[in-house]
């Protein structure tokens, strides 16, 4: 995947809000099942160098193993990573505590050369959105085992979310040099997606699909391919990718959500609602709840929309008690359906911990909703500095530019957003078309 195109530093895309941000936050989840070497049943697979030999087994089998052999550092590390995976797929934050206990037990049993536990601690920190800590653990893991492709994957993820994009590209390149398997190729695809080079991103993701050895890896690839198709306005291909993935993994929540977005873009809103509901039944993740809520709102189903928003507010209350940075879903939800001033505070706190392009975009929108358009434009420019093809990001900047009186620039962003993805958001897409018409009709 050698690519020497120069890119900006941390100036400019997780969980997300509509398809553009959803696509970008998929990258934040690359360290989970199907992308770091975890099979969907909780198995760990040896995807790194010869010094890394993780234990195998389902969650239940690993729990039994550590009870039988409590000094087995490898089994504790595998159990910890299995808990990380479970927490990511069930949205149960309490499971992270169990993951940390297992991983720290592994490190207590084997302090030196314990690459698997170090990788696990990095993945755990990333799952908690503590990316500086994730970076520190990933660096330790790559120092312990310079031949661990999985360790370089965690390193790449941390660099990406910290806005250190050139460093993340180098880590992904090293990962592919060591082992160009499905997780490595998926990350390579993401580096091109971030820069708006969708054709290369699709090519590499198809190679990742061809290299996939687990259901989780195949499901992840089909989810991303569906999202990439939506980004280019190819809604029927997006639907086909999601349905192909669901034939092999009918209960996969990410694929259900991908199909929901494709169906909504095709006007099949009743089926889309059903898919969202099925995804939420598997895992009540914030971007599923927000997607369903805003779709219901677009259909005039205010009571049903409010039911989803109430759950999101409850999740935000829990997040605040844990003092973890807000994700982009929570920021955008607060900006559009709560207090814009509070959304600004959330976004600024998130940026300090995670100067990632999707967070810059969420901050831009929160600042706009709070009436601070000059500051908002600077954040919106950072969100798009890499060249990311995001209709939502373009729409946000267009509205900000319009508010600042620059209708020529606003028109350019609106046309790009609607040309790239005509149905990018159940609420904002219609607003974008109406605003473009007003601008065109203004003398």
Short mmCIF file of C-alpha atoms in Angstrom, two decimals:
data_model
loop_
_atom_site.label_atom_id
_atom_site.label_comp_id
_atom_site.label_asym_id
_atom_site.label_seq_id
_atom_site.Cartn_x
_atom_site.Cartn_y
_atom_site.Cartn_z
CA UNK A 1 0.00 0.00 0.00
CA UNK A 2 2.97 2.29 -0.46
CA UNK A 3 1.75 5.83 -0.95
CA UNK A 4 3.95 8.86 -0.62
CA UNK A 5 1.32 11.54 -1.13
CA UNK A 6 1.93 14.32 1.35
CA UNK A 7 -0.93 14.99 3.71
CA UNK A 8 -1.62 17.65 6.30
CA UNK A 9 -0.79 17.02 9.90
CA UNK A 10 -3.42 16.87 12.62
CA UNK A 11 -5.47 19.68 11.12
CA UNK A 12 -8.51 18.16 9.97
CA UNK A 13 -12.07 11.66 9.91
CA UNK A 14 -16.27 6.52 14.53
CA UNK A 15 -19.67 6.18 16.22
CA UNK A 16 -20.88 8.44 12.89
CA UNK A 17 -24.21 10.08 12.73
CA UNK A 18 -25.37 9.12 9.43
CA UNK A 19 -23.37 7.45 6.80
CA UNK A 20 -20.39 9.75 6.49
CA UNK A 21 -19.53 9.78 10.16
CA UNK A 22 -20.47 6.13 10.51
CA UNK A 23 -17.87 5.32 7.90
CA UNK A 24 -15.19 7.25 9.69
CA UNK A 25 -15.88 5.74 13.07
CA UNK A 26 -15.60 2.29 11.64
CA UNK A 27 -11.94 3.11 11.59
CA UNK A 28 -11.99 3.73 15.30
CA UNK A 29 -13.33 0.23 15.80
CA UNK A 30 -10.72 -1.57 13.72
CA UNK A 31 -9.08 -3.04 16.79
CA UNK A 32 -12.14 -5.14 17.59
CA UNK A 33 -13.29 -8.52 16.26
CA UNK A 34 -12.47 -9.17 12.67
CA UNK A 35 -9.78 -6.54 12.52
CA UNK A 36 -7.25 -7.21 15.25
CA UNK A 37 -7.25 -10.97 15.01
CA UNK A 38 -10.21 -11.76 17.21
CA UNK A 39 -12.73 -14.18 15.84
CA UNK A 40 -16.39 -13.34 16.46
CA UNK A 41 -16.74 -16.20 18.94
CA UNK A 42 -14.08 -14.67 21.16
CA UNK A 43 -11.12 -16.64 19.86
CA UNK A 44 -7.74 -15.07 19.51
CA UNK A 45 -5.59 -16.05 16.59
CA UNK A 46 -1.85 -15.79 16.24
CA UNK A 47 -1.53 -13.04 13.62
CA UNK A 48 1.81 -11.62 14.68
CA UNK A 49 5.39 -12.79 14.88
CA UNK A 50 6.65 -15.99 16.43
CA UNK A 51 7.05 -14.42 19.87
CA UNK A 52 3.29 -13.90 20.15
CA UNK A 53 1.22 -16.99 20.85
CA UNK A 54 -2.16 -16.01 22.29
CA UNK A 55 -4.44 -18.54 23.87
CA UNK A 56 -7.55 -19.68 22.03
CA UNK A 57 -11.09 -20.42 23.01
CA UNK A 58 -14.59 -19.03 23.50
CA UNK A 59 -15.28 -16.69 26.39
CA UNK A 60 -16.61 -19.55 28.48
CA UNK A 61 -13.66 -21.77 27.64
CA UNK A 62 -11.20 -19.03 28.53
CA UNK A 63 -12.95 -18.42 31.85
CA UNK A 64 -12.69 -22.12 32.60
CA UNK A 65 -9.06 -22.16 31.58
CA UNK A 66 -7.98 -19.37 33.93
CA UNK A 67 -9.83 -21.07 36.78
CA UNK A 68 -7.95 -24.29 36.05
CA UNK A 69 -4.55 -22.66 35.37
CA UNK A 70 -4.57 -19.27 37.13
CA UNK A 71 -0.89 -18.69 36.39
CA UNK A 72 -1.42 -18.81 32.61
CA UNK A 73 -0.61 -15.25 31.49
CA UNK A 74 -1.60 -16.00 27.90
CA UNK A 75 -5.04 -17.23 28.91
CA UNK A 76 -5.63 -14.12 31.05
CA UNK A 77 -4.60 -11.90 28.11
CA UNK A 78 -6.93 -13.76 25.74
CA UNK A 79 -9.77 -13.52 28.26
CA UNK A 80 -9.18 -9.77 28.61
CA UNK A 81 -9.32 -9.25 24.85
CA UNK A 82 -12.45 -11.37 24.65
CA UNK A 83 -14.07 -9.06 27.20
CA UNK A 84 -12.99 -6.01 25.17
CA UNK A 85 -14.66 -7.51 22.14
CA UNK A 86 -17.81 -8.34 24.09
CA UNK A 87 -18.06 -4.80 25.45
CA UNK A 88 -17.68 -3.30 21.99
CA UNK A 89 -20.43 -5.47 20.53
CA UNK A 90 -22.89 -5.28 23.45
CA UNK A 91 -22.37 -1.65 24.54
CA UNK A 92 -21.88 -2.85 28.13
CA UNK A 93 -19.26 -0.58 29.74
CA UNK A 94 -19.07 -2.75 32.87
CA UNK A 95 -17.42 -5.43 30.77
CA UNK A 96 -14.45 -3.13 30.27
CA UNK A 97 -13.71 -3.42 34.00
CA UNK A 98 -13.60 -7.20 33.68
CA UNK A 99 -11.31 -6.82 30.68
CA UNK A 100 -8.90 -4.62 32.62
CA UNK A 101 -8.80 -7.00 35.58
CA UNK A 102 -8.01 -9.94 33.31
CA UNK A 103 -5.32 -8.05 31.40
CA UNK A 104 -3.69 -6.74 34.56
CA UNK A 105 -3.71 -10.25 35.97
CA UNK A 106 -1.88 -11.38 32.85
CA UNK A 107 0.71 -8.66 33.35
CA UNK A 108 1.07 -9.62 37.01
CA UNK A 109 1.76 -13.22 36.03
CA UNK A 110 4.20 -12.19 33.29
CA UNK A 111 5.62 -8.69 33.58
CA UNK A 112 8.17 -8.94 30.78
CA UNK A 113 7.64 -9.73 27.10
CA UNK A 114 3.88 -9.99 27.51
CA UNK A 115 2.93 -8.61 24.10
CA UNK A 116 -0.61 -9.99 24.14
CA UNK A 117 -1.53 -8.24 27.39
CA UNK A 118 0.09 -5.01 26.19
CA UNK A 119 -1.92 -5.21 22.96
CA UNK A 120 -5.03 -5.90 25.01
CA UNK A 121 -4.42 -2.90 27.25
CA UNK A 122 -3.97 -0.73 24.18
CA UNK A 123 -7.19 -1.98 22.63
CA UNK A 124 -9.01 -1.49 25.93
CA UNK A 125 -7.80 2.09 26.25
CA UNK A 126 -8.83 2.80 22.67
CA UNK A 127 -12.27 1.31 23.29
CA UNK A 128 -12.60 3.71 26.22
CA UNK A 129 -11.47 6.58 23.96
CA UNK A 130 -8.32 7.07 26.00
CA UNK A 131 -6.07 7.28 22.97
CA UNK A 132 -2.93 8.68 24.64
CA UNK A 133 -2.92 5.62 26.90
CA UNK A 134 -3.65 3.38 23.91
CA UNK A 135 -0.64 4.87 22.14
CA UNK A 136 1.60 4.25 25.14
CA UNK A 137 0.59 0.58 25.37
CA UNK A 138 0.92 0.10 21.61
CA UNK A 139 4.43 1.51 21.69
CA UNK A 140 5.30 -0.90 24.50
CA UNK A 141 3.87 -3.79 22.51
CA UNK A 142 5.79 -2.95 19.34
CA UNK A 143 8.98 -2.58 21.39
CA UNK A 144 8.39 -5.96 23.04
CA UNK A 145 7.62 -7.65 19.73
CA UNK A 146 8.67 -5.67 16.65
CA UNK A 147 7.22 -8.45 14.47
CA UNK A 148 3.68 -8.26 15.85
CA UNK A 149 1.42 -6.99 13.10
CA UNK A 150 -1.45 -6.81 15.59
CA UNK A 151 0.55 -4.47 17.81
CA UNK A 152 1.15 -2.18 14.84
CA UNK A 153 -2.59 -2.22 14.19
CA UNK A 154 -3.29 -0.86 17.67
CA UNK A 155 -0.50 1.67 17.16
CA UNK A 156 -2.05 2.80 13.87
CA UNK A 157 -5.49 3.14 15.46
CA UNK A 158 -4.14 5.29 18.29
CA UNK A 159 -2.19 7.55 15.94
CA UNK A 160 -5.26 7.97 13.72
CA UNK A 161 -7.55 9.02 16.53
CA UNK A 162 -4.90 11.38 17.90
CA UNK A 163 -4.75 13.15 14.55
CA UNK A 164 -1.21 11.98 13.84
CA UNK A 165 -2.07 10.78 10.37
CA UNK A 166 1.37 10.40 8.73
CA UNK A 167 2.49 8.32 11.72
CA UNK A 168 -0.62 6.19 11.40
CA UNK A 169 0.08 5.59 7.69
CA UNK A 170 3.59 4.41 8.55
CA UNK A 171 2.25 2.04 11.20
CA UNK A 172 -0.27 0.60 8.74
CA UNK A 173 2.48 0.16 6.18
CA UNK A 174 4.59 -1.72 8.72
CA UNK A 175 1.59 -3.89 9.62
CA UNK A 176 1.12 -4.82 5.95
CA UNK A 177 4.82 -5.43 5.48
CA UNK A 178 4.72 -7.91 8.37
CA UNK A 179 1.50 -9.66 7.41
CA UNK A 180 -0.88 -8.40 4.70
CA UNK A 181 -3.89 -10.20 6.13
CA UNK A 182 -7.50 -9.01 6.39
CA UNK A 183 -6.96 -6.69 9.41
CA UNK A 184 -3.91 -5.08 7.82
CA UNK A 185 -5.61 -4.57 4.47
CA UNK A 186 -8.68 -3.13 6.19
CA UNK A 187 -6.53 -0.50 7.85
CA UNK A 188 -4.78 0.21 4.57
CA UNK A 189 -8.20 0.77 3.02
CA UNK A 190 -9.05 3.21 5.79
CA UNK A 191 -5.96 5.34 5.21
CA UNK A 192 -7.19 5.97 1.66
CA UNK A 193 -10.77 6.54 2.80
CA UNK A 194 -9.59 9.23 5.18
CA UNK A 195 -7.99 11.06 2.26
CA UNK A 196 -11.05 10.78 0.04
CA UNK A 197 -9.50 8.22 -2.27
CA UNK A 198 -12.52 5.98 -2.36
CA UNK A 199 -11.53 3.84 -5.35
CA UNK A 200 -8.32 2.74 -3.64
CA UNK A 201 -10.19 2.24 -0.37
CA UNK A 202 -12.69 -0.08 -2.08
CA UNK A 203 -9.95 -2.03 -3.85
CA UNK A 204 -8.08 -2.65 -0.60
CA UNK A 205 -11.25 -3.55 1.29
CA UNK A 206 -12.11 -6.12 -1.35
CA UNK A 207 -8.63 -7.56 -0.89
CA UNK A 208 -9.35 -7.63 2.85
CA UNK A 209 -12.56 -9.51 2.14
CA UNK A 210 -10.70 -12.01 -0.04
CA UNK A 211 -8.15 -12.53 2.73
CA UNK A 212 -10.77 -12.85 5.49
CA UNK A 213 -10.55 -16.05 7.48
CA UNK A 214 -13.36 -15.51 9.98
CA UNK A 215 -17.01 -14.53 9.85
CA UNK A 216 -16.15 -11.38 11.78
CA UNK A 217 -13.59 -10.27 9.22
CA UNK A 218 -15.98 -10.93 6.34
CA UNK A 219 -18.82 -9.10 8.09
CA UNK A 220 -16.59 -6.11 8.77
CA UNK A 221 -15.49 -5.96 5.13
CA UNK A 222 -19.06 -6.08 3.82
CA UNK A 223 -20.08 -3.37 6.29
CA UNK A 224 -17.33 -1.06 5.12
CA UNK A 225 -17.96 -1.83 1.44
CA UNK A 226 -21.63 -0.98 1.96
CA UNK A 227 -20.70 2.31 3.59
CA UNK A 228 -18.21 3.18 0.86
CA UNK A 229 -20.89 2.52 -1.75
CA UNK A 230 -23.23 4.91 0.05
CA UNK A 231 -20.50 7.56 0.08
CA UNK A 232 -20.46 7.46 -3.71
CA UNK A 233 -24.25 7.47 -4.02
CA UNK A 234 -24.45 3.83 -5.17
CA UNK A 235 -27.30 2.86 -2.88
CA UNK A 236 -28.13 -0.42 -4.63
CA UNK A 237 -24.57 -1.65 -4.30
CA UNK A 238 -24.63 -0.59 -0.67
CA UNK A 239 -27.72 -2.72 -0.15
CA UNK A 240 -26.19 -5.71 -1.94
CA UNK A 241 -23.05 -5.58 0.19
CA UNK A 242 -25.04 -5.47 3.40
CA UNK A 243 -27.34 -8.29 2.32
CA UNK A 244 -24.42 -10.45 1.23
CA UNK A 245 -22.85 -10.03 4.63
CA UNK A 246 -26.10 -10.75 6.44
CA UNK A 247 -26.54 -14.05 4.63
CA UNK A 248 -23.46 -15.29 6.47
CA UNK A 249 -24.02 -13.36 9.70
CA UNK A 250 -27.75 -12.65 10.05
CA UNK A 251 -27.44 -11.20 13.54
CA UNK A 252 -24.55 -8.83 12.89
CA UNK A 253 -25.67 -5.43 14.20
CA UNK A 254 -23.27 -3.39 12.05
CA UNK A 255 -24.54 -5.10 8.90
CA UNK A 256 -28.13 -4.57 9.99
CA UNK A 257 -27.42 -0.87 10.44
CA UNK A 258 -25.66 -0.72 7.06
CA UNK A 259 -28.72 -2.27 5.43
CA UNK A 260 -30.95 0.16 7.30
CA UNK A 261 -29.05 3.13 5.88
CA UNK A 262 -29.10 1.68 2.38
CA UNK A 263 -32.82 0.98 2.57
CA UNK A 264 -33.53 4.45 3.94
CA UNK A 265 -31.58 5.98 1.04
CA UNK A 266 -33.70 3.92 -1.37
CA UNK A 267 -36.90 5.14 0.28
CA UNK A 268 -37.69 1.80 1.91
CA UNK A 269 -38.21 3.44 5.26
CA UNK A 270 -40.39 0.79 6.90
CA UNK A 271 -37.76 -1.87 6.25
CA UNK A 272 -35.05 0.54 7.40
CA UNK A 273 -36.84 1.07 10.70
CA UNK A 274 -37.05 -2.69 11.16
CA UNK A 275 -33.33 -3.10 10.53
CA UNK A 276 -32.45 -0.37 12.98
CA UNK A 277 -34.67 -1.98 15.60
CA UNK A 278 -33.01 -5.34 15.01
CA UNK A 279 -29.55 -3.78 15.33
CA UNK A 280 -30.51 -2.04 18.57
CA UNK A 281 -31.89 -5.28 19.97
CA UNK A 282 -28.41 -6.78 19.48
CA UNK A 283 -26.46 -3.76 20.73
CA UNK A 284 -27.99 -0.38 21.70
CA UNK A 285 -25.05 1.59 20.33
CA UNK A 286 -25.46 5.38 20.18
CA UNK A 287 -25.22 5.70 16.40
CA UNK A 288 -27.93 3.07 15.93
CA UNK A 289 -30.21 4.91 18.35
CA UNK A 290 -29.53 8.26 16.74
CA UNK A 291 -29.97 6.84 13.25
CA UNK A 292 -33.34 5.37 14.12
CA UNK A 293 -34.44 8.45 16.05
CA UNK A 294 -33.65 10.83 13.22
CA UNK A 295 -35.21 8.54 10.65
CA UNK A 296 -38.39 8.39 12.72
CA UNK A 297 -38.31 12.16 13.12
CA UNK A 298 -37.97 12.59 9.34
CA UNK A 299 -41.09 10.44 8.94
CA UNK A 300 -43.04 12.60 11.39
CA UNK A 301 -43.03 9.92 14.08
CA UNK A 302 -42.09 12.24 16.91
CA UNK A 303 -43.06 9.92 19.76
CA UNK A 304 -40.99 7.05 18.36
CA UNK A 305 -38.07 9.39 17.77
CA UNK A 306 -38.24 10.69 21.32
CA UNK A 307 -38.10 7.14 22.63
CA UNK A 308 -34.66 6.72 21.02
CA UNK A 309 -33.52 10.14 22.17
CA UNK A 310 -34.49 9.29 25.74
CA UNK A 311 -32.17 6.29 25.68
CA UNK A 312 -29.39 8.47 24.27
CA UNK A 313 -29.86 10.95 27.10
CA UNK A 314 -29.62 8.12 29.60
CA UNK A 315 -26.41 6.91 27.99
CA UNK A 316 -25.00 10.43 28.16
CA UNK A 317 -25.77 10.59 31.88
CA UNK A 318 -23.84 7.35 32.39
CA UNK A 319 -20.94 8.66 30.29
CA UNK A 320 -20.64 11.80 32.39
CA UNK A 321 -20.42 9.79 35.59
CA UNK A 322 -17.53 7.84 34.08
CA UNK A 323 -15.77 11.04 32.97
CA UNK A 324 -14.91 9.64 29.56
CA UNK A 325 -14.77 11.97 26.53
CA UNK A 326 -17.94 12.23 24.48
CA UNK A 327 -18.10 10.51 21.11
CA UNK A 328 -19.25 12.35 18.00
CA UNK A 329 -22.75 10.87 18.24
CA UNK A 330 -23.29 12.37 21.67
CA UNK A 331 -21.93 15.77 20.57
CA UNK A 332 -24.05 15.97 17.43
CA UNK A 333 -27.12 14.71 19.27
CA UNK A 334 -26.69 17.37 21.94
CA UNK A 335 -26.14 20.06 19.30
CA UNK A 336 -29.27 19.14 17.33
CA UNK A 337 -31.60 17.87 20.04
CA UNK A 338 -30.36 19.35 23.29
CA UNK A 339 -28.18 22.24 24.41
CA UNK A 340 -25.75 23.59 21.79
CA UNK A 341 -23.71 25.28 24.52
CA UNK A 342 -23.31 21.96 26.31
CA UNK A 343 -22.41 20.33 22.99
CA UNK A 344 -19.59 22.84 22.55
CA UNK A 345 -18.20 21.97 25.97
CA UNK A 346 -18.42 18.27 25.18
CA UNK A 347 -16.70 18.77 21.83
CA UNK A 348 -13.87 20.84 23.25
CA UNK A 349 -13.24 18.22 25.93
CA UNK A 350 -13.28 15.48 23.29
CA UNK A 351 -10.84 17.36 21.06
CA UNK A 352 -8.28 17.60 23.85
CA UNK A 353 -8.25 13.81 24.11
CA UNK A 354 -8.96 12.95 20.48
CA UNK A 355 -8.11 15.54 17.80
CA UNK A 356 -9.58 13.37 15.07
CA UNK A 357 -11.31 14.80 12.01
CA UNK A 358 -14.77 13.51 12.99
CA UNK A 359 -14.42 15.29 16.33
CA UNK A 360 -13.39 18.50 14.53
CA UNK A 361 -16.57 18.19 12.47
CA UNK A 362 -18.76 17.62 15.52
CA UNK A 363 -17.13 20.58 17.23
CA UNK A 364 -17.76 22.73 14.15
CA UNK A 365 -21.44 21.85 14.16
CA UNK A 366 -21.81 22.44 17.89
CA UNK A 367 -20.16 25.85 17.58
CA UNK A 368 -22.46 26.75 14.68
CA UNK A 369 -25.54 25.70 16.61
CA UNK A 370 -24.29 27.86 19.48
CA UNK A 371 -23.95 30.87 17.15
CA UNK A 372 -20.15 30.88 17.04
CA UNK A 373 -19.68 30.58 13.28
CA UNK A 374 -16.21 32.10 12.99
CA UNK A 375 -14.79 29.46 15.30
CA UNK A 376 -16.99 26.84 13.67
CA UNK A 377 -15.50 27.46 10.22
CA UNK A 378 -11.97 26.86 11.48
CA UNK A 379 -13.04 23.50 12.90
CA UNK A 380 -14.96 22.59 9.73
CA UNK A 381 -11.89 23.32 7.62
CA UNK A 382 -9.83 21.02 9.85
CA UNK A 383 -12.45 18.28 9.46
CA UNK A 384 -12.03 18.36 5.68
CA UNK A 385 -8.29 19.07 5.45
CA UNK A 386 -7.34 15.49 4.56
CA UNK A 387 -9.74 15.42 1.61
CA UNK A 388 -12.24 13.08 3.22
CA UNK A 389 -15.34 12.53 1.09
CA UNK A 390 -18.01 13.18 3.66
CA UNK A 391 -21.32 14.64 2.59
CA UNK A 392 -22.20 15.40 6.21
CA UNK A 393 -18.95 17.28 6.80
CA UNK A 394 -19.53 19.23 3.58
CA UNK A 395 -23.08 20.05 4.61
CA UNK A 396 -21.97 21.27 8.02
CA UNK A 397 -19.38 23.58 6.47
CA UNK A 398 -21.88 24.80 3.89
CA UNK A 399 -24.33 25.87 6.57
CA UNK A 400 -21.55 27.60 8.49
CA UNK A 401 -20.35 29.42 5.35
CA UNK A 402 -23.92 30.48 4.57
CA UNK A 403 -24.30 31.84 8.09
CA UNK A 404 -21.11 33.86 7.54
CA UNK A 405 -22.47 35.27 4.28
CA UNK A 406 -20.26 33.31 1.88
CA UNK A 407 -22.91 31.80 -0.36
CA UNK A 408 -20.49 31.00 -3.18
CA UNK A 409 -18.46 28.71 -0.94
CA UNK A 410 -21.62 27.36 0.66
CA UNK A 411 -23.02 26.44 -2.77
CA UNK A 412 -19.81 24.59 -3.62
CA UNK A 413 -20.02 22.48 -0.47
CA UNK A 414 -23.73 21.77 -0.88
CA UNK A 415 -23.30 20.69 -4.49
CA UNK A 416 -20.40 18.41 -3.52
CA UNK A 417 -22.38 16.88 -0.65
CA UNK A 418 -25.51 16.17 -2.70
CA UNK A 419 -23.55 14.98 -5.71
CA UNK A 420 -21.51 12.55 -3.59
CA UNK A 421 -24.33 11.22 -1.43
CA UNK A 422 -27.82 12.57 -2.17
CA UNK A 423 -29.39 10.86 0.86
CA UNK A 424 -26.59 11.40 3.37
CA UNK A 425 -28.87 12.12 6.34
CA UNK A 426 -32.60 11.63 7.00
CA UNK A 427 -33.02 15.24 8.16
CA UNK A 428 -30.12 17.25 6.81
CA UNK A 429 -30.24 16.07 3.20
CA UNK A 430 -33.60 17.74 2.64
CA UNK A 431 -32.36 20.87 4.39
CA UNK A 432 -29.30 20.88 2.14
CA UNK A 433 -31.45 20.76 -1.00
CA UNK A 434 -33.69 23.55 0.29
CA UNK A 435 -30.71 25.74 1.22
CA UNK A 436 -29.10 25.20 -2.18
CA UNK A 437 -32.33 26.24 -3.87
CA UNK A 438 -32.57 29.40 -1.74
CA UNK A 439 -28.98 30.32 -2.57
CA UNK A 440 -29.58 29.78 -6.29
CA UNK A 441 -32.73 31.90 -6.18
CA UNK A 442 -31.10 34.75 -4.30
CA UNK A 443 -30.35 37.66 -6.66
#
